[in-house]
GROMACS .gro file of C-alpha atoms in nm:
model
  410
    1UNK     CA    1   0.000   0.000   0.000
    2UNK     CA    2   0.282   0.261   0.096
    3UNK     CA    3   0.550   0.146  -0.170
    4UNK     CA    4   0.328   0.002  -0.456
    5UNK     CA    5   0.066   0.263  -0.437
    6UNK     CA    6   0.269   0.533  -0.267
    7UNK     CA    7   0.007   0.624  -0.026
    8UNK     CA    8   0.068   0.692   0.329
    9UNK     CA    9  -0.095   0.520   0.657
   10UNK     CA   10  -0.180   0.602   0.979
   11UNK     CA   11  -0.202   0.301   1.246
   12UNK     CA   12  -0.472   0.400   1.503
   13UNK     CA   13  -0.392   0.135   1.767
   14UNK     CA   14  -0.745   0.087   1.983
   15UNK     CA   15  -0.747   0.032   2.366
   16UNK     CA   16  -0.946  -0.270   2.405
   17UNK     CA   17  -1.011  -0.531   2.643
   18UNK     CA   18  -0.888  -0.938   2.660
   19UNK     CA   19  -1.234  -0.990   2.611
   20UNK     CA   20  -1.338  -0.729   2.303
   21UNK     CA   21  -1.002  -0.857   2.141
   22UNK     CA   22  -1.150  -1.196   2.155
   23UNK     CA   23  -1.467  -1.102   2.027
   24UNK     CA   24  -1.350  -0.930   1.771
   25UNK     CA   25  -1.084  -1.209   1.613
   26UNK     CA   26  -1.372  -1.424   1.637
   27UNK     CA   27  -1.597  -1.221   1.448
   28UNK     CA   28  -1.302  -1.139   1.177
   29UNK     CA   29  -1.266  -1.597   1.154
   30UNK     CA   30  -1.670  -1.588   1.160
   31UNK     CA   31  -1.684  -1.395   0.852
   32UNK     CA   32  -1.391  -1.629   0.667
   33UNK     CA   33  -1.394  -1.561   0.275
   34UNK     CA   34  -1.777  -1.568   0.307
   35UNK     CA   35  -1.857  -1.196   0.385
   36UNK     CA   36  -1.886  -0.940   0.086
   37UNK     CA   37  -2.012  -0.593   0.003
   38UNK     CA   38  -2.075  -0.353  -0.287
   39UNK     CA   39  -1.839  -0.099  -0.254
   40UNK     CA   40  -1.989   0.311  -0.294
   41UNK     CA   41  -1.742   0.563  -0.261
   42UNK     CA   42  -1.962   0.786  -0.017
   43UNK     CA   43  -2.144   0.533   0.247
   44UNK     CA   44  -2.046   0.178   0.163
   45UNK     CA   45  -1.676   0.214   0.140
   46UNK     CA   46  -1.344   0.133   0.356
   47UNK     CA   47  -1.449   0.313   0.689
   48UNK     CA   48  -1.782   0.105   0.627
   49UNK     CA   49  -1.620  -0.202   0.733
   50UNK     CA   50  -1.449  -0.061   0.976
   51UNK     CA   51  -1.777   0.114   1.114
   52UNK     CA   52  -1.946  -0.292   1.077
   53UNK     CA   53  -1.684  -0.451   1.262
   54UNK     CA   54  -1.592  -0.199   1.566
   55UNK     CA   55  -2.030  -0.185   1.594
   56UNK     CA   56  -1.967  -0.588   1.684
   57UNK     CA   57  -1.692  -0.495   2.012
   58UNK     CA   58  -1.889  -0.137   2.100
   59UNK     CA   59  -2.255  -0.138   1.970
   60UNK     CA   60  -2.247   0.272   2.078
   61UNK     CA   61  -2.038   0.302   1.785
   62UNK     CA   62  -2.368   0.253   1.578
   63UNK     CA   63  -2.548   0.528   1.825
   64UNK     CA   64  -2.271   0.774   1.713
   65UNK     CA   65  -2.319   0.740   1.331
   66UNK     CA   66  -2.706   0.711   1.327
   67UNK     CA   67  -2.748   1.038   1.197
   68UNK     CA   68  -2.480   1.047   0.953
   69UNK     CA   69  -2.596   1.040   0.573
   70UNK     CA   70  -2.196   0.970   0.448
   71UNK     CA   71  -1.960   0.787   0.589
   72UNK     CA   72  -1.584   0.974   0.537
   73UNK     CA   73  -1.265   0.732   0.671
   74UNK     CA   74  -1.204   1.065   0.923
   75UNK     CA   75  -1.532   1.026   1.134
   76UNK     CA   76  -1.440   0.703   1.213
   77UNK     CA   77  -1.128   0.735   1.402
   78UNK     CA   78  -1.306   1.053   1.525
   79UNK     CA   79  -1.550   0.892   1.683
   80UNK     CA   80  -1.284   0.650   1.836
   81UNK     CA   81  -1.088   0.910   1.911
   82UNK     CA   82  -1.372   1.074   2.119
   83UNK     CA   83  -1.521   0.750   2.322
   84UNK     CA   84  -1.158   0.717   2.439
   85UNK     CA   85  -1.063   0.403   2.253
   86UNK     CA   86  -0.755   0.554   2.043
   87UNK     CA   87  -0.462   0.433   2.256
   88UNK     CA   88  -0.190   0.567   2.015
   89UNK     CA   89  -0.144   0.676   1.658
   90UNK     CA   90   0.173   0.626   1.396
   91UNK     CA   91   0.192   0.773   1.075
   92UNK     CA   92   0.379   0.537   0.763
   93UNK     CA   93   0.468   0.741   0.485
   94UNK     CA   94   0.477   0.633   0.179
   95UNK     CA   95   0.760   0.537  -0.008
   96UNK     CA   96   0.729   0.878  -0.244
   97UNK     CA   97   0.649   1.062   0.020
   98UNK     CA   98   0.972   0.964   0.214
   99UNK     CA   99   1.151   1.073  -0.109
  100UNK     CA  100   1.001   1.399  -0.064
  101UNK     CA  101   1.094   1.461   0.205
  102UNK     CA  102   1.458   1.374   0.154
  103UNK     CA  103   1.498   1.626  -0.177
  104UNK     CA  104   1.368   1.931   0.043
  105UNK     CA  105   1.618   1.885   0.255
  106UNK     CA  106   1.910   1.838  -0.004
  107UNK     CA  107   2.123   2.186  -0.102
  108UNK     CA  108   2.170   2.299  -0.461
  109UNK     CA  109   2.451   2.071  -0.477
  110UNK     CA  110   2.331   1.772  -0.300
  111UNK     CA  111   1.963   1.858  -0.550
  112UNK     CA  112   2.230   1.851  -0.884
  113UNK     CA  113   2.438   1.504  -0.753
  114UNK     CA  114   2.121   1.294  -0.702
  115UNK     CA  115   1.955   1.420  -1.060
  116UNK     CA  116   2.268   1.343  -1.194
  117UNK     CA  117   2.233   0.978  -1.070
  118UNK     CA  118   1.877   0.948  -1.140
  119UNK     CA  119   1.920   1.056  -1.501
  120UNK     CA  120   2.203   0.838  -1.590
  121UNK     CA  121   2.081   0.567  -1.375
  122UNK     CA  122   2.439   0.506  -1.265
  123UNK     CA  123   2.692   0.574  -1.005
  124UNK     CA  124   2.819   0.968  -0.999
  125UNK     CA  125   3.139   1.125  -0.834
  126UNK     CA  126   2.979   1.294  -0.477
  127UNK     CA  127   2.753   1.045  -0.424
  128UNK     CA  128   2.889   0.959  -0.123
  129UNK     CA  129   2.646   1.184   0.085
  130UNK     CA  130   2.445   1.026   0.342
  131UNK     CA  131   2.128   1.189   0.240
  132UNK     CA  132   2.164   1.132  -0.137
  133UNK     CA  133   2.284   0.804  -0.079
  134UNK     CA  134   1.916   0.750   0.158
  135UNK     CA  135   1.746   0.898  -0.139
  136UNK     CA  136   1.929   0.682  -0.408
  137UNK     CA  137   1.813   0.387  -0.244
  138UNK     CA  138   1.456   0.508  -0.216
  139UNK     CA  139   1.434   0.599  -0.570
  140UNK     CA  140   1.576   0.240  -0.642
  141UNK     CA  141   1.332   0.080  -0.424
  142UNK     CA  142   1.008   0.300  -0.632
  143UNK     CA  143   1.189   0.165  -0.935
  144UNK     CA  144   1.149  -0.188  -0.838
  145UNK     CA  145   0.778  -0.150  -0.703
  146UNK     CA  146   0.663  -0.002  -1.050
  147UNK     CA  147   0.856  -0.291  -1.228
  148UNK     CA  148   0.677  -0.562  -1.049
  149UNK     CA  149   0.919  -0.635  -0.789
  150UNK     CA  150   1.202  -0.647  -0.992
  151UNK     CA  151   1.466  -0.359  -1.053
  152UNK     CA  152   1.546  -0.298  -1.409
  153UNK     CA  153   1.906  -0.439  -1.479
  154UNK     CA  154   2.038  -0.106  -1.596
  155UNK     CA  155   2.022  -0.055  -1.230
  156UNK     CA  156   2.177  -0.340  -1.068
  157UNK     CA  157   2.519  -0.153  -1.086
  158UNK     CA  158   2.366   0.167  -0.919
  159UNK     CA  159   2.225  -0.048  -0.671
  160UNK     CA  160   2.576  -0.225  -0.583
  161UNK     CA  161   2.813   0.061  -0.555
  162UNK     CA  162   2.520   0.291  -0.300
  163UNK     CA  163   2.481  -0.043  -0.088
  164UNK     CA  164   2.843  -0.094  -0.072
  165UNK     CA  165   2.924   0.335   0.002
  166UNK     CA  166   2.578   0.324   0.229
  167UNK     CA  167   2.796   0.072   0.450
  168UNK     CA  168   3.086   0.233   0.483
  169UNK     CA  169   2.880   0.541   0.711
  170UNK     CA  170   2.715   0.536   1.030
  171UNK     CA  171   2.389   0.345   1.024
  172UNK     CA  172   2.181   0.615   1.233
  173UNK     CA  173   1.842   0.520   1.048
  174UNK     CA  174   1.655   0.767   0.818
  175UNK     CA  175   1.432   0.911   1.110
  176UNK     CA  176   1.643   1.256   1.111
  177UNK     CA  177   1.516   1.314   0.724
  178UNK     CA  178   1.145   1.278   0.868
  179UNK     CA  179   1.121   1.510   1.057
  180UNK     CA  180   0.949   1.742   0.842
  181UNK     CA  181   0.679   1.459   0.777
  182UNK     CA  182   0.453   1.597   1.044
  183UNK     CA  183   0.088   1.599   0.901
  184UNK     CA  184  -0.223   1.637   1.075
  185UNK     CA  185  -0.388   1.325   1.134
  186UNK     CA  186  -0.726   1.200   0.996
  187UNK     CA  187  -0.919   1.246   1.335
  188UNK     CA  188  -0.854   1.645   1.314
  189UNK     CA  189  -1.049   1.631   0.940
  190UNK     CA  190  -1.305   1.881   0.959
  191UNK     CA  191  -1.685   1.707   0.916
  192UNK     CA  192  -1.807   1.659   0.575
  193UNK     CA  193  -2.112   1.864   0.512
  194UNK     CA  194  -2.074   2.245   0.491
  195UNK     CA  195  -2.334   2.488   0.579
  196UNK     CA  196  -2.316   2.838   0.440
  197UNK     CA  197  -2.518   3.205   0.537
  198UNK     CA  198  -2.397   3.507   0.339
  199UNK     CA  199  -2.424   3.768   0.125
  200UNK     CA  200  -2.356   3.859  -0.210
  201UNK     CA  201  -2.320   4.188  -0.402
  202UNK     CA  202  -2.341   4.169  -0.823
  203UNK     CA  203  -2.413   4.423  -1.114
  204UNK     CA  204  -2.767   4.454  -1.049
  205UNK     CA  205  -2.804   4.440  -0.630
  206UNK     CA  206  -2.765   4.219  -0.281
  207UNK     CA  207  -2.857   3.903  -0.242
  208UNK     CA  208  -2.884   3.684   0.058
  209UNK     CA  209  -2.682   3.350   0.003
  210UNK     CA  210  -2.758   2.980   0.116
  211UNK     CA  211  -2.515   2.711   0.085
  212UNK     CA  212  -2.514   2.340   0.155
  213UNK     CA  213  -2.317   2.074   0.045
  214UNK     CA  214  -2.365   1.737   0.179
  215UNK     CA  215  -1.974   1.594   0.113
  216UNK     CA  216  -1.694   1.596   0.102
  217UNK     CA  217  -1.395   1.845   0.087
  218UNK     CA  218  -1.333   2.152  -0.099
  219UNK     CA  219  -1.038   2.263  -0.192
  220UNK     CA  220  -1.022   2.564   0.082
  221UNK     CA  221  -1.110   2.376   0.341
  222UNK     CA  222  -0.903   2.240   0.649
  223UNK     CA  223  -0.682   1.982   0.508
  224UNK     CA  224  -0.597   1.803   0.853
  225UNK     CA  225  -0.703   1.444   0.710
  226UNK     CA  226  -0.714   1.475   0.319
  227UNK     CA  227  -0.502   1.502   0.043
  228UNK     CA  228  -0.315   1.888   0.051
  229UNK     CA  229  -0.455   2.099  -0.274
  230UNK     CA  230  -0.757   1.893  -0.375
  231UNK     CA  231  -1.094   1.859  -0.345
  232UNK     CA  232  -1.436   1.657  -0.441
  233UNK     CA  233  -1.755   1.827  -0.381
  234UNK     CA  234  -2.079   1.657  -0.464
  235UNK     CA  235  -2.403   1.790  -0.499
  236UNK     CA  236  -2.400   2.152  -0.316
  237UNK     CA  237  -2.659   2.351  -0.352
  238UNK     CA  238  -2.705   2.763  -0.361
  239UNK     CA  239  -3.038   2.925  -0.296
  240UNK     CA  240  -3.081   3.326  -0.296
  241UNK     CA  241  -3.323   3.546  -0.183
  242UNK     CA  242  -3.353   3.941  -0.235
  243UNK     CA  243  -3.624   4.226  -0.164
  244UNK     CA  244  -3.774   4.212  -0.545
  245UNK     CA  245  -3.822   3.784  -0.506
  246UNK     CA  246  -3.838   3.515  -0.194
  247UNK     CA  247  -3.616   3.209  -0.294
  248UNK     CA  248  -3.488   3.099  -0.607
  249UNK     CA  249  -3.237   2.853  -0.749
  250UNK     CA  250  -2.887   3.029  -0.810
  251UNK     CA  251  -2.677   2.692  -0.869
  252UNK     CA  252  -2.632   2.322  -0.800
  253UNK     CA  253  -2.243   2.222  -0.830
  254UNK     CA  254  -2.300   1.832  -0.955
  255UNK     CA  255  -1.921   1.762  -0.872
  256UNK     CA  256  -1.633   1.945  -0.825
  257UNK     CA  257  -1.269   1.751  -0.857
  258UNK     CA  258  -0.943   1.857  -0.813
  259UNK     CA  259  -0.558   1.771  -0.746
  260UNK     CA  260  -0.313   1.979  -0.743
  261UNK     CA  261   0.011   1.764  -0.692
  262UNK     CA  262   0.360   1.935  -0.753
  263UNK     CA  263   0.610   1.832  -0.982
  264UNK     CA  264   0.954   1.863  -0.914
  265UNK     CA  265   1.281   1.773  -1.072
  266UNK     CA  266   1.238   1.410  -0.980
  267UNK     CA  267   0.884   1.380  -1.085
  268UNK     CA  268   0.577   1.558  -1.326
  269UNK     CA  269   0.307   1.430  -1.186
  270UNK     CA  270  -0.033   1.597  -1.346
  271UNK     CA  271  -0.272   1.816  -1.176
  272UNK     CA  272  -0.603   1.847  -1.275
  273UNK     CA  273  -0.969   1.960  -1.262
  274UNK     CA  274  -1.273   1.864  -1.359
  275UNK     CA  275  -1.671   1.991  -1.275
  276UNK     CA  276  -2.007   1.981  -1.403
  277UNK     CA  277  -2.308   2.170  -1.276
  278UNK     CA  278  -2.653   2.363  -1.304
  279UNK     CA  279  -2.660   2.725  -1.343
  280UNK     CA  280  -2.888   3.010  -1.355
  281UNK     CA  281  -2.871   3.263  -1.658
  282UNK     CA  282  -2.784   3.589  -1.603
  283UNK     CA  283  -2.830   3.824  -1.305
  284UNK     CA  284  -3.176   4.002  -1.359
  285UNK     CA  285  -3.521   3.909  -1.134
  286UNK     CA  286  -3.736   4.034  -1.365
  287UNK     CA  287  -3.754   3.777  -1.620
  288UNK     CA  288  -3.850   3.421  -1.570
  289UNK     CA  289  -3.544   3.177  -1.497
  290UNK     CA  290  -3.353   2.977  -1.724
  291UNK     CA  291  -3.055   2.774  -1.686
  292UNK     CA  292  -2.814   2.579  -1.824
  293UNK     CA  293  -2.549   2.306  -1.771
  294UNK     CA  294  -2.195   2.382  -1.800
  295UNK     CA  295  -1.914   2.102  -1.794
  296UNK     CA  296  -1.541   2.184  -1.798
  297UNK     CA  297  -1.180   1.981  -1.762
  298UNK     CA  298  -0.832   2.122  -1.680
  299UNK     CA  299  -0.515   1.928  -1.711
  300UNK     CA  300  -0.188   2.087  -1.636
  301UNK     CA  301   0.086   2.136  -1.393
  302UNK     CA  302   0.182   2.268  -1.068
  303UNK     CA  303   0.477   2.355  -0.854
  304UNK     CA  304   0.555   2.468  -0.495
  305UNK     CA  305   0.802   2.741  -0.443
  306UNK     CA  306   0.867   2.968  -0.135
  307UNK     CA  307   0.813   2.664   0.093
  308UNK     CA  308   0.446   2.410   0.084
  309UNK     CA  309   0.311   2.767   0.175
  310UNK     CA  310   0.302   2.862  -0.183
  311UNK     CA  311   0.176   2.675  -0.491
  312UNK     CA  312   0.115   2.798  -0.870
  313UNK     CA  313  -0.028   2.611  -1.107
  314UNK     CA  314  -0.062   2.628  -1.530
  315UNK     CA  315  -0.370   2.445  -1.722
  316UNK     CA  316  -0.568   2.427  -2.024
  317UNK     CA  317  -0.890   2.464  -1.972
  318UNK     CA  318  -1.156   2.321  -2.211
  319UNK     CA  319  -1.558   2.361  -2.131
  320UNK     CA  320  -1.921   2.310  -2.257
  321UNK     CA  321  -2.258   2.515  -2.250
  322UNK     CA  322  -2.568   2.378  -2.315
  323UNK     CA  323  -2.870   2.675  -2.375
  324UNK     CA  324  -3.259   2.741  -2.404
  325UNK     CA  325  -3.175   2.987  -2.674
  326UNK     CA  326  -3.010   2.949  -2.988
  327UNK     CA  327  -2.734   2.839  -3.029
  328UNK     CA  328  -2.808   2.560  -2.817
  329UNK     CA  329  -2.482   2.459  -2.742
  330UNK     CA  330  -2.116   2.629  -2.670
  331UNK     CA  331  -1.749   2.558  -2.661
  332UNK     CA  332  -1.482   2.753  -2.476
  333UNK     CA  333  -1.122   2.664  -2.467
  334UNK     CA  334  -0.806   2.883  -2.299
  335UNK     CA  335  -0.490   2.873  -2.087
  336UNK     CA  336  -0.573   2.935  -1.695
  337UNK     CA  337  -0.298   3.048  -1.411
  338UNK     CA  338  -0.313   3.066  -1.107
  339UNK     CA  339  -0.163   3.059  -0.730
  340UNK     CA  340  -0.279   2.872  -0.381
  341UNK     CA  341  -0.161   3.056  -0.034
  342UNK     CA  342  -0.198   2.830   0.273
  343UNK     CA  343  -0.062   2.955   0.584
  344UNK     CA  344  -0.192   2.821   0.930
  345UNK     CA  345  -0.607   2.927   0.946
  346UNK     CA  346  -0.578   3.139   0.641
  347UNK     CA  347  -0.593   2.957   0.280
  348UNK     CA  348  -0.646   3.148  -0.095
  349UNK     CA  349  -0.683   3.057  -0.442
  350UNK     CA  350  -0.650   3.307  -0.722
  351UNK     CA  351  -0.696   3.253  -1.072
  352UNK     CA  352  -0.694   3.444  -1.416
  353UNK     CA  353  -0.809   3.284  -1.717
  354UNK     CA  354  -0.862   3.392  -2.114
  355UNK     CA  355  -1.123   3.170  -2.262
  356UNK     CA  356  -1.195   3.131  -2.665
  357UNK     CA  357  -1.555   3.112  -2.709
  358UNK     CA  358  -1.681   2.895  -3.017
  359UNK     CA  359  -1.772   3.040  -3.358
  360UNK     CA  360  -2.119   3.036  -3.289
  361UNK     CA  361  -2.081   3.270  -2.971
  362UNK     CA  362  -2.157   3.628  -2.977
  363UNK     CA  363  -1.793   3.678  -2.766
  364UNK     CA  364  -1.496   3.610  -2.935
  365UNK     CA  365  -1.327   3.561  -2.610
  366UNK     CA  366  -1.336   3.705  -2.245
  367UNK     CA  367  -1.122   3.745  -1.935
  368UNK     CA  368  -1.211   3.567  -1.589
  369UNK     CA  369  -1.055   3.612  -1.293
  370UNK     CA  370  -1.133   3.469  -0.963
  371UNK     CA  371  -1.016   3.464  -0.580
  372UNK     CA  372  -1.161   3.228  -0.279
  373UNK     CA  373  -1.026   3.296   0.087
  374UNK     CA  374  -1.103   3.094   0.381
  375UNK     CA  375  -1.019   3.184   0.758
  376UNK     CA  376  -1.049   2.922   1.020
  377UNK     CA  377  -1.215   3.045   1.323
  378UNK     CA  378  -1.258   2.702   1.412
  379UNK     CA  379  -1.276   2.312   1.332
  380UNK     CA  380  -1.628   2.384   1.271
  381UNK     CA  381  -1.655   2.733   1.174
  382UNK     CA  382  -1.487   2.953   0.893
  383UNK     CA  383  -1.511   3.283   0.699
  384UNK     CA  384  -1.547   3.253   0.355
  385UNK     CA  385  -1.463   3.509   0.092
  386UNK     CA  386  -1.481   3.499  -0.342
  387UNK     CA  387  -1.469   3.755  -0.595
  388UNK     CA  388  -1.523   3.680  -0.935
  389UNK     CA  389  -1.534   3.930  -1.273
  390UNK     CA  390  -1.531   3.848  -1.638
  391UNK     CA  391  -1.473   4.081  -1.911
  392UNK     CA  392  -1.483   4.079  -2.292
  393UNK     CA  393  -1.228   4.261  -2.464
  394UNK     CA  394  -1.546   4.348  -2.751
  395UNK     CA  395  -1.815   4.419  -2.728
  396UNK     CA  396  -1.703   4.629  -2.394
  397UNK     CA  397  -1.875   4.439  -2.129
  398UNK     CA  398  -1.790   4.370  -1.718
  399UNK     CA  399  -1.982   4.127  -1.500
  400UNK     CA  400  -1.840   4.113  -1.109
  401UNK     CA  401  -1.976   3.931  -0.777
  402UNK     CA  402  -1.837   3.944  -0.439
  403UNK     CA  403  -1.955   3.696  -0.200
  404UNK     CA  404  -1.912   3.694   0.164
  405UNK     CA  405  -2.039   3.406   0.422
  406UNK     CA  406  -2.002   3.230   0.725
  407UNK     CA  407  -1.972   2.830   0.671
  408UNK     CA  408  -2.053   2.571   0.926
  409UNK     CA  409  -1.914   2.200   0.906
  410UNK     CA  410  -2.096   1.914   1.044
   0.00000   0.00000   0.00000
């Protein structure tokens, strides 16, 4: 799980008794190969069977989760973690992430040795470093997992001569170059449905805002217990109100996905985007509504610089309208940029985009930029802040929205 699928782990060791320890490896031998399940990503996943199993030692467990409609890997160990039975927790990075964590702590020279070695996938003068030498052998042992087990034989040399200088130094363990690997653990993961009361100020007046989405994680919220820069938002739902009308359907975000994930010298990993939802047309009251659905997909890259605190990122953007009014359909294509701020409670996102409209649009093209703050006032509170304008370069036209709410998590 850690090396093949580079993914990290964190051991939650329970405090049980003789007799709940019993019960439970008898319920685990009970079940045998004859217990099975259909697997939903939302309520029938891997913190299911957790949920099925711990209900068998401590039936309360089932009191706790009675009222939840989805069932995130986080609330469980919260809800361990809050009846007392967490005895201790231990995180396992993965094998990447151990890599990581090894080239931030290299120097410009120590960053150009192990490159060198990597690229030529053979032994370099200055290799003799303990911490490139640690990270030679990680990046050997990734080569092997994505090779089935076995290490490509171009490598076999590479592998020889960092064993053999490895053992010539002090073996004082590779704890020292994880030090920086302190995340927040899963049971600090902030709940997964989001509440939101606000305001929000366009071209034609104030609206009052209403917000709820029922899971998961967005990409500005606390990232104690997911994965840093991403998000996947199903099914929230915005509802206005103003003076002229009572209640009236602004949006509904069908799913919202995204991971930013940084490349670096040693790897390009792709970050990407992708959404689809229901949208109102335009800003008046005065006509009746009409809306439309809207689909788009990014692909691109990111990288950190200035520390994890800052991340920019580079995509193209590609998207699809579908309208009551001819024409019935429209394409949109462009380059977006933009940069993520994350520093203790406060988090941003700003982006500017130039889209290319279709050849059936009235717009040639047109200029978007947005920014999203959060500030944590709590695990279960935050202030949340967006601004958002677009603007064709012809015909001369300027459409801006600020937005500010309070959201609740629970």
């Amino acid at each position: 799980y850690t090396n093949m699928e580079n993914r990290s782990l964190w051991e939650y060791r329970l405090r049980l008794s003789r007799e709940e320890k019993e019960l439970f490896a008898a319920y685990l031998w009970e079940l045998g190969d004859r217990a099975t399940m259909d697997y939903r990503f939302l309520d029938e996943n891997c913190a299911s069977v957790l949920l099925w199993i711990l209900k068998t030692i401590r039936p309360d467990f089932d009191i706790a989760t009675n009222n939840s409609i989805f069932i995130p890997p986080p609330e469980i160990v919260q809800i361990a973690e809050r009846q007392g039975l967490v005895e201790s927790v231990h995180f396992h990075p993965s094998l990447m992430e151990r890599l990581r964590s090894k080239i931030e702590r290299m120097n410009p020279a120590q960053k150009r040795i192990f490159s060198k070695v990597v690229a030529t996938t053979g032994p370099t003068e200055g290799m003799n470093d303990r911490l490139i030498l640690e990270a030679v052998l990680d990046h050997l042992a990734i080569r092997r997992h994505r090779h089935r087990g076995e290490l490509p034989k171009e490598l076999a040399g590479l592998e020889r001569t960092t064993l053999l200088e490895r053992s010539k130094l002090e073996d004082r363990g590779e704890s020292e170059f994880l030090e920086a690997l302190k995340p927040d653990f899963p049971h600090a993961a902030h709940a997964p449905m989001r509440l939101q009361l606000g305001l929000a100020f366009d071209n034609e007046a104030s609206r009052r805002v209403f917000k709820i989405r029922p899971a998961l994680h967005g990409l500005l919220d606390r990232e104690a217990g997911y994965l840093k820069n991403s998000s996947i938002e199903i099914l929230e739902l915005e509802l206005r109100s103003a003076p002229e009308r009572s209640i009236y359907l602004e949006r509904v975000i069908l799913g919202s996905f995204s991971n930013f994930n940084p490349a670096n010298f040693y790897e390009a990993p792709l970050s990407w985007g992708a959404e689809g939802r229901l949208q109102r047309e335009g800003s008046s009251l005065e006509n009746g509504d009409t809306y439309f659905v809207e689909t788009d997909g990014r692909v691109g890259y990111s990288v950190e610089f200035g520390g994890p605190r800052f991340l920019a990122y580079g995509m193209l953007a590609i998207g699809a309208k579908s309208r009551s009014v001819k024409p019935y359909g429209l394409l949109e294509a462009g380059p977006q940029a933009g940069l993520i701020f994350s520093s203790g409670k406060w988090k941003l996102n700003t982006q500017v985009e130039y889209a290319f409209q279709g050849p059936q649009s009235e717009v040639p093209a047109l200029w978007r930029l947005a920014h999203q703050q959060r500030f944590e006032i709590s695990k279960a509170w935050a202030w949340l802040a967006s601004y958002r304008m677009e603007r064709t370069p012809w015909p001369n036209f300027r459409a801006e929205q600020i937005q500010f709410s309070a959201g609740y998590y629970f």
